[in-house]
mmCIF file of C-alpha atoms in Angstrom:
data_model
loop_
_atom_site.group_PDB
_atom_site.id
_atom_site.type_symbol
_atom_site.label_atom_id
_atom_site.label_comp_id
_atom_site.label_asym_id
_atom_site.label_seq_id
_atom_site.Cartn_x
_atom_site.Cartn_y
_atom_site.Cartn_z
ATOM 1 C CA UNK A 1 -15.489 -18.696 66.575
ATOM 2 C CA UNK A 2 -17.621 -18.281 63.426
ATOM 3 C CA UNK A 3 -15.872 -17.584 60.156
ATOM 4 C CA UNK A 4 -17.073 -13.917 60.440
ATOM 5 C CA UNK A 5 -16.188 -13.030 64.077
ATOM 6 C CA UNK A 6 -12.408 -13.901 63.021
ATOM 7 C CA UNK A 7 -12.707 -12.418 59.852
ATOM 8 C CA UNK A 8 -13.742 -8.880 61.325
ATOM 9 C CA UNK A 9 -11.373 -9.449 64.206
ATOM 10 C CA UNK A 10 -8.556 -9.693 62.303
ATOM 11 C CA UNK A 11 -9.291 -6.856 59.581
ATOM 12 C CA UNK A 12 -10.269 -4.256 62.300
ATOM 13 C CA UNK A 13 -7.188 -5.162 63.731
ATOM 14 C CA UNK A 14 -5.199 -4.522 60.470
ATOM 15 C CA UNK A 15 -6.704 -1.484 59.703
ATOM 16 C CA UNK A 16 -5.289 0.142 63.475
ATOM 17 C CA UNK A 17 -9.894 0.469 64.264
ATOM 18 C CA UNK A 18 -11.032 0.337 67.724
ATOM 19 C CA UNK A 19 -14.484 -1.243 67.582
ATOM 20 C CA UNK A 20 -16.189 1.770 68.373
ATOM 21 C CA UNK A 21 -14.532 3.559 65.048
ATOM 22 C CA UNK A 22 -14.969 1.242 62.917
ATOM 23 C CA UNK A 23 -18.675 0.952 63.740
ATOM 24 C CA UNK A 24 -18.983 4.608 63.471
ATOM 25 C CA UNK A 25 -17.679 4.560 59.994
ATOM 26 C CA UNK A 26 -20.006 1.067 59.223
ATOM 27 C CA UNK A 27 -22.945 3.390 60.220
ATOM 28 C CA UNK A 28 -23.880 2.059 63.270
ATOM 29 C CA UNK A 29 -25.253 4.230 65.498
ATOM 30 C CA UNK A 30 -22.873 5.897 67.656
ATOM 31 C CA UNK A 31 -24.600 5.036 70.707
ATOM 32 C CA UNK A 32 -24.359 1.280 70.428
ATOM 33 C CA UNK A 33 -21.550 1.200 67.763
ATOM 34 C CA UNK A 34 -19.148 -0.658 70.841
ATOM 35 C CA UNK A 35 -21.426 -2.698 72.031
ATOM 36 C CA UNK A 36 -22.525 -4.423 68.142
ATOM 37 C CA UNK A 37 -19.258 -4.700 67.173
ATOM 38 C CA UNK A 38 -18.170 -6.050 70.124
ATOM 39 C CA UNK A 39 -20.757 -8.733 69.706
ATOM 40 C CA UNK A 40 -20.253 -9.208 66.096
ATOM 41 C CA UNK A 41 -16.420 -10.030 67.069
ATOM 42 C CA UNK A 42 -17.412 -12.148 69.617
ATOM 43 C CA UNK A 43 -19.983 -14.016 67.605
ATOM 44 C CA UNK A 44 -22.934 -13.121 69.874
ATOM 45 C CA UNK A 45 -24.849 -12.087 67.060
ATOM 46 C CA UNK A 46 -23.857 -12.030 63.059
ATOM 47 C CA UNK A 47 -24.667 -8.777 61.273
ATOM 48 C CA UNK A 48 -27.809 -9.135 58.037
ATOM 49 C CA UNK A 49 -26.179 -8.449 55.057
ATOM 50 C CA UNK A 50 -27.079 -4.565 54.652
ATOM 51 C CA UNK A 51 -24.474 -4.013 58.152
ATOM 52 C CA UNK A 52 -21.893 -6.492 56.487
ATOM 53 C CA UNK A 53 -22.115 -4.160 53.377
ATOM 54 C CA UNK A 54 -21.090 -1.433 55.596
ATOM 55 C CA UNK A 55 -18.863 -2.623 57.678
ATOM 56 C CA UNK A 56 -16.512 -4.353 54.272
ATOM 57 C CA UNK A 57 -17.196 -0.572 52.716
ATOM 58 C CA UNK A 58 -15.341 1.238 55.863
ATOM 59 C CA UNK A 59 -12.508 -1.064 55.388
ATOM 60 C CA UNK A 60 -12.285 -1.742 51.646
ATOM 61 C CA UNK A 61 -12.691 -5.195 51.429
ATOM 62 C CA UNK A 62 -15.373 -7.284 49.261
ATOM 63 C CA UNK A 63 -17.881 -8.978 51.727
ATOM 64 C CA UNK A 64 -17.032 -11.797 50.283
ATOM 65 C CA UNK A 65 -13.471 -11.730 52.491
ATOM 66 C CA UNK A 66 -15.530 -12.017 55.381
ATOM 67 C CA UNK A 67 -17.047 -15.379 54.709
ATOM 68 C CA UNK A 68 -13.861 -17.197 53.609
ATOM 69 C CA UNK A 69 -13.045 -20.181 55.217
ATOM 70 C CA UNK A 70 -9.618 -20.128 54.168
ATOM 71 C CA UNK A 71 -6.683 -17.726 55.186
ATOM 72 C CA UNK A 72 -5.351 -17.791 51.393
ATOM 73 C CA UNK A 73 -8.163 -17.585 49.660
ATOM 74 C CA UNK A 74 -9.230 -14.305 52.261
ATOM 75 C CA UNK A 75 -5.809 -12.688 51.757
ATOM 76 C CA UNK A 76 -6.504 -13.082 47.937
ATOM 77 C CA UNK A 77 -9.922 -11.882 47.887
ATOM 78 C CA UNK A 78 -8.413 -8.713 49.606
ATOM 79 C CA UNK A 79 -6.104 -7.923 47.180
ATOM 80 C CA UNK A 80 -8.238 -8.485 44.245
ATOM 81 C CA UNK A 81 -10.403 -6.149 45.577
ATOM 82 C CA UNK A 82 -7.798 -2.991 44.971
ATOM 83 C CA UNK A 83 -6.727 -4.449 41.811
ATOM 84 C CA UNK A 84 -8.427 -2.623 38.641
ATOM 85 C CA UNK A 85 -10.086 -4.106 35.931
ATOM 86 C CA UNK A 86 -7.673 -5.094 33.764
ATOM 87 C CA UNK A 87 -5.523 -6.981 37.029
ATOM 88 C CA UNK A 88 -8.464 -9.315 37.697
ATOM 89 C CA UNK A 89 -8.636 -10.075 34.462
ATOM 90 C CA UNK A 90 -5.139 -11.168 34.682
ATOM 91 C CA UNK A 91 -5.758 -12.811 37.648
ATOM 92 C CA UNK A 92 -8.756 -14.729 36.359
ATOM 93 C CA UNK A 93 -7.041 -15.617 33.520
ATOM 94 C CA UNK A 94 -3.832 -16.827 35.545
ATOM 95 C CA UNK A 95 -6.244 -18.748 37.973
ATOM 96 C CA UNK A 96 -8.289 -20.612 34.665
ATOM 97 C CA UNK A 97 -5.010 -21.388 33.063
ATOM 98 C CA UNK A 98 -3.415 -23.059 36.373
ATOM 99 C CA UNK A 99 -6.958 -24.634 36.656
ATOM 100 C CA UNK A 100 -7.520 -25.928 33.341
ATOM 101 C CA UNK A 101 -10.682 -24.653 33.206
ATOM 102 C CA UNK A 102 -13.036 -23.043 30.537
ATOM 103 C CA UNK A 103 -16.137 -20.626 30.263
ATOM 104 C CA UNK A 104 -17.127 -19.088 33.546
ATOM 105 C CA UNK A 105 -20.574 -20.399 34.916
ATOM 106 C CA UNK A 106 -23.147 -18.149 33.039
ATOM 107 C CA UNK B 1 -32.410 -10.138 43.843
ATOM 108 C CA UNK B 2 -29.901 -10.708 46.589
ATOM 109 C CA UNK B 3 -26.188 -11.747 46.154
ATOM 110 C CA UNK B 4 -26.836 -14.812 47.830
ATOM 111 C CA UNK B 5 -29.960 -15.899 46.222
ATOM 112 C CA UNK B 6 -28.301 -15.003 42.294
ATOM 113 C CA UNK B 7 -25.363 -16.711 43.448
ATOM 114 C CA UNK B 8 -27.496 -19.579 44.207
ATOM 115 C CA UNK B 9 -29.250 -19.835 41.237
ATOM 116 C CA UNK B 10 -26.484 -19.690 38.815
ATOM 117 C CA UNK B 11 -24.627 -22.654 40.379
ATOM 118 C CA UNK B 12 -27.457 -24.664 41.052
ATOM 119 C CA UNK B 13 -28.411 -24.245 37.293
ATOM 120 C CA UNK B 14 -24.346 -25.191 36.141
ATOM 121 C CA UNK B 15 -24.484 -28.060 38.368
ATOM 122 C CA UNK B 16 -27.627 -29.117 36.441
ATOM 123 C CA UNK B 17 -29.679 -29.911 39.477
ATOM 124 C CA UNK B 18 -33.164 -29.032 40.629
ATOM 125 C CA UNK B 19 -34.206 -27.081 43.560
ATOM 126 C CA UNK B 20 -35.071 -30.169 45.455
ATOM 127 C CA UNK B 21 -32.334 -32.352 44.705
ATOM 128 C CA UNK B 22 -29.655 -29.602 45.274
ATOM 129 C CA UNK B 23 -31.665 -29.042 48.754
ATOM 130 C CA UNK B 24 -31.388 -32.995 49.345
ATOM 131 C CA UNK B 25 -28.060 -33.204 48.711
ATOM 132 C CA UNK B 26 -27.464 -30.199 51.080
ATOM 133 C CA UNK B 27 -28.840 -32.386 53.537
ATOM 134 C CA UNK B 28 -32.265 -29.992 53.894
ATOM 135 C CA UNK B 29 -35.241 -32.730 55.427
ATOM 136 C CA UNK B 30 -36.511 -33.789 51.951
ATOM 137 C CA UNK B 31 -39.999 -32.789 52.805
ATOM 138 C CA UNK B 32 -39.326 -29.063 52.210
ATOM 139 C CA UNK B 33 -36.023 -29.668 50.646
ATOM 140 C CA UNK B 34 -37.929 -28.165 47.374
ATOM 141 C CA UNK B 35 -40.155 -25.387 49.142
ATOM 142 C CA UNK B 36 -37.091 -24.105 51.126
ATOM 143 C CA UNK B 37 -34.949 -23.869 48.365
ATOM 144 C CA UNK B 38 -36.944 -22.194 46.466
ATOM 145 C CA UNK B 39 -37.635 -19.407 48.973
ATOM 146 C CA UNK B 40 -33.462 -19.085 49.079
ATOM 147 C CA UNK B 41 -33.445 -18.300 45.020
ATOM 148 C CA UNK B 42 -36.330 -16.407 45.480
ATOM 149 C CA UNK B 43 -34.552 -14.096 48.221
ATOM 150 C CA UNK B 44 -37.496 -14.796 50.913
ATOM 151 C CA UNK B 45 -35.317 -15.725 53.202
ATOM 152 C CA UNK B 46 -31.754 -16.432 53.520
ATOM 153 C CA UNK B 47 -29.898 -19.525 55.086
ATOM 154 C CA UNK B 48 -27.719 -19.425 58.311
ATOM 155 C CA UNK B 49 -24.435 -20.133 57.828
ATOM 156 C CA UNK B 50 -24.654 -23.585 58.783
ATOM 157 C CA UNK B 51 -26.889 -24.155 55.937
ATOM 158 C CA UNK B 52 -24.961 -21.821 53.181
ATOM 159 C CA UNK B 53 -21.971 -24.459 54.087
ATOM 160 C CA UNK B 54 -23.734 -27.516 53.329
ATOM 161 C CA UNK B 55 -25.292 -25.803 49.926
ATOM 162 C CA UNK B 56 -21.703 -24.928 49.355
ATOM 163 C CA UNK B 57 -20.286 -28.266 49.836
ATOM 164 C CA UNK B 58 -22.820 -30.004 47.846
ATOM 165 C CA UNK B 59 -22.092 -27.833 45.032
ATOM 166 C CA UNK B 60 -18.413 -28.396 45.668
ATOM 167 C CA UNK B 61 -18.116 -24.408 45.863
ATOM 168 C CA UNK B 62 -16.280 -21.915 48.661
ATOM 169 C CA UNK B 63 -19.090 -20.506 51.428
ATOM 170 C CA UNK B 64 -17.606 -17.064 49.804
ATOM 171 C CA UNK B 65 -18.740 -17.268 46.259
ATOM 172 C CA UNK B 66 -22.454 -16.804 47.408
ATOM 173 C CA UNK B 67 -21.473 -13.262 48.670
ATOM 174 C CA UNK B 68 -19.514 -12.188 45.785
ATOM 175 C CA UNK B 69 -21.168 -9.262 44.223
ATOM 176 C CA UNK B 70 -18.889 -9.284 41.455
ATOM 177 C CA UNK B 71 -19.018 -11.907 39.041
ATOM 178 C CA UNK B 72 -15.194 -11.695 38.066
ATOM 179 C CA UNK B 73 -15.014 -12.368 41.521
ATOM 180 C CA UNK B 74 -16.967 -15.650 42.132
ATOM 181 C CA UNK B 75 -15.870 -17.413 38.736
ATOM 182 C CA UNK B 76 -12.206 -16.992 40.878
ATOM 183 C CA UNK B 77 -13.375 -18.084 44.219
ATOM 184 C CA UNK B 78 -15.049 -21.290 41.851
ATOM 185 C CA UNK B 79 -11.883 -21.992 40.317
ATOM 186 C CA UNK B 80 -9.575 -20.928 43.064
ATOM 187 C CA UNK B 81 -11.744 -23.921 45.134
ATOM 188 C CA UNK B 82 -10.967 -26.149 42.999
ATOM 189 C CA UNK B 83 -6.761 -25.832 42.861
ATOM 190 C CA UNK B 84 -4.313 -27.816 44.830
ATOM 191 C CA UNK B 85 -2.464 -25.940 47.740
ATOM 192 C CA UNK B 86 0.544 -25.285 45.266
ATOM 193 C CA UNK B 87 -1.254 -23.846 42.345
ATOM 194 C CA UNK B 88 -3.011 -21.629 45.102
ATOM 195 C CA UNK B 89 -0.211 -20.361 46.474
ATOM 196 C CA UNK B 90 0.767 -19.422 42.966
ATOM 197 C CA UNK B 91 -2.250 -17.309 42.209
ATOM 198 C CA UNK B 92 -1.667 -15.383 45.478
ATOM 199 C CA UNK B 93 1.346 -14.953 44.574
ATOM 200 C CA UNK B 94 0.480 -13.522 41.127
ATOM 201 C CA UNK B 95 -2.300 -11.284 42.850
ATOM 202 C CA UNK B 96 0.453 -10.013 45.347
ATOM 203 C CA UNK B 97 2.688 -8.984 42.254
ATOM 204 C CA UNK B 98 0.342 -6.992 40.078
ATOM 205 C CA UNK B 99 -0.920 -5.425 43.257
ATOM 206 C CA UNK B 100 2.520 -4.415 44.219
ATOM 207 C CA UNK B 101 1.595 -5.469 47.907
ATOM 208 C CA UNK B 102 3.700 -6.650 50.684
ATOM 209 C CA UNK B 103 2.608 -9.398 53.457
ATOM 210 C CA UNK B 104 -1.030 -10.804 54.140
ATOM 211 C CA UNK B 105 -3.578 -9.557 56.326
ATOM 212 C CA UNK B 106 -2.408 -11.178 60.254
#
């Protein structure tokens, strides 16, 4: 199963979302909204960007989340996501300091 | 611009490589190695995923940091990457606390 599939699987799940719902509220047209995300959780097909958009929107999550590899670095790119401004700056400043890094790429 | 192809761009430009040796090294057939690449910045088209992994791992950089729209949020999926299991555990951990949130995402 693609990265995705499991990704979406797994946050539909935690947000209590039939398939059908939570296509509704990605904008999907009601008609077919069961049938996509169906297929999107199976991995039949992988949503372009614009649906991925939508889909992360209805369930607050960066679409970034949906393309991590890693369980740890999904769970932290979900709460970053809620944190405000001045928490991810924390956070990026906690992460650089445990990293040794400097400057961010620019 | 896209996510993907600014994403792109930046960290092909802070690893210091061209468009064709960054596509060789991803393992794209040299011949359009350059052509393709370009095309990726340039938002033309956009990779499969197969492709985005091998881009990633020749820049030694998550699949996820090409879809981060925020840039707080790539620099810590670059440096989060790069940190041993234990020091990632520790920035979840540190995300969990300021975020005042209970168990992952399962």
């Amino acid at each position: 199963m693609s990265v995705f599939a499991r990704r979406l699987k797994e946050a539909r799940k935690a947000a209590g979302l039939s398939q059908e719902s939570l296509g509704i509220r990605a904008e999907i047209d009601p008609m077919s909204a069961s049938a996509r995300m169906n297929q999107y959780e199976k991995g039949k097909h992988e949503p372009n960007i614009v649906v991925v958009r939508q889909i992360a929107a209805a369930l607050d999550l960066p679409e970034a989340y949906f393309y991590a590899a890693d369980d740890d670095m999904a769970e932290l790119l979900r709460l970053f996501h809620k944190l405000s401004r001045e928490k991810r700056d924390e956070v990026l400043e906690f992460a650089m300091k445990l990293g040794g890094v400097g400057p961010a790429i620019k």
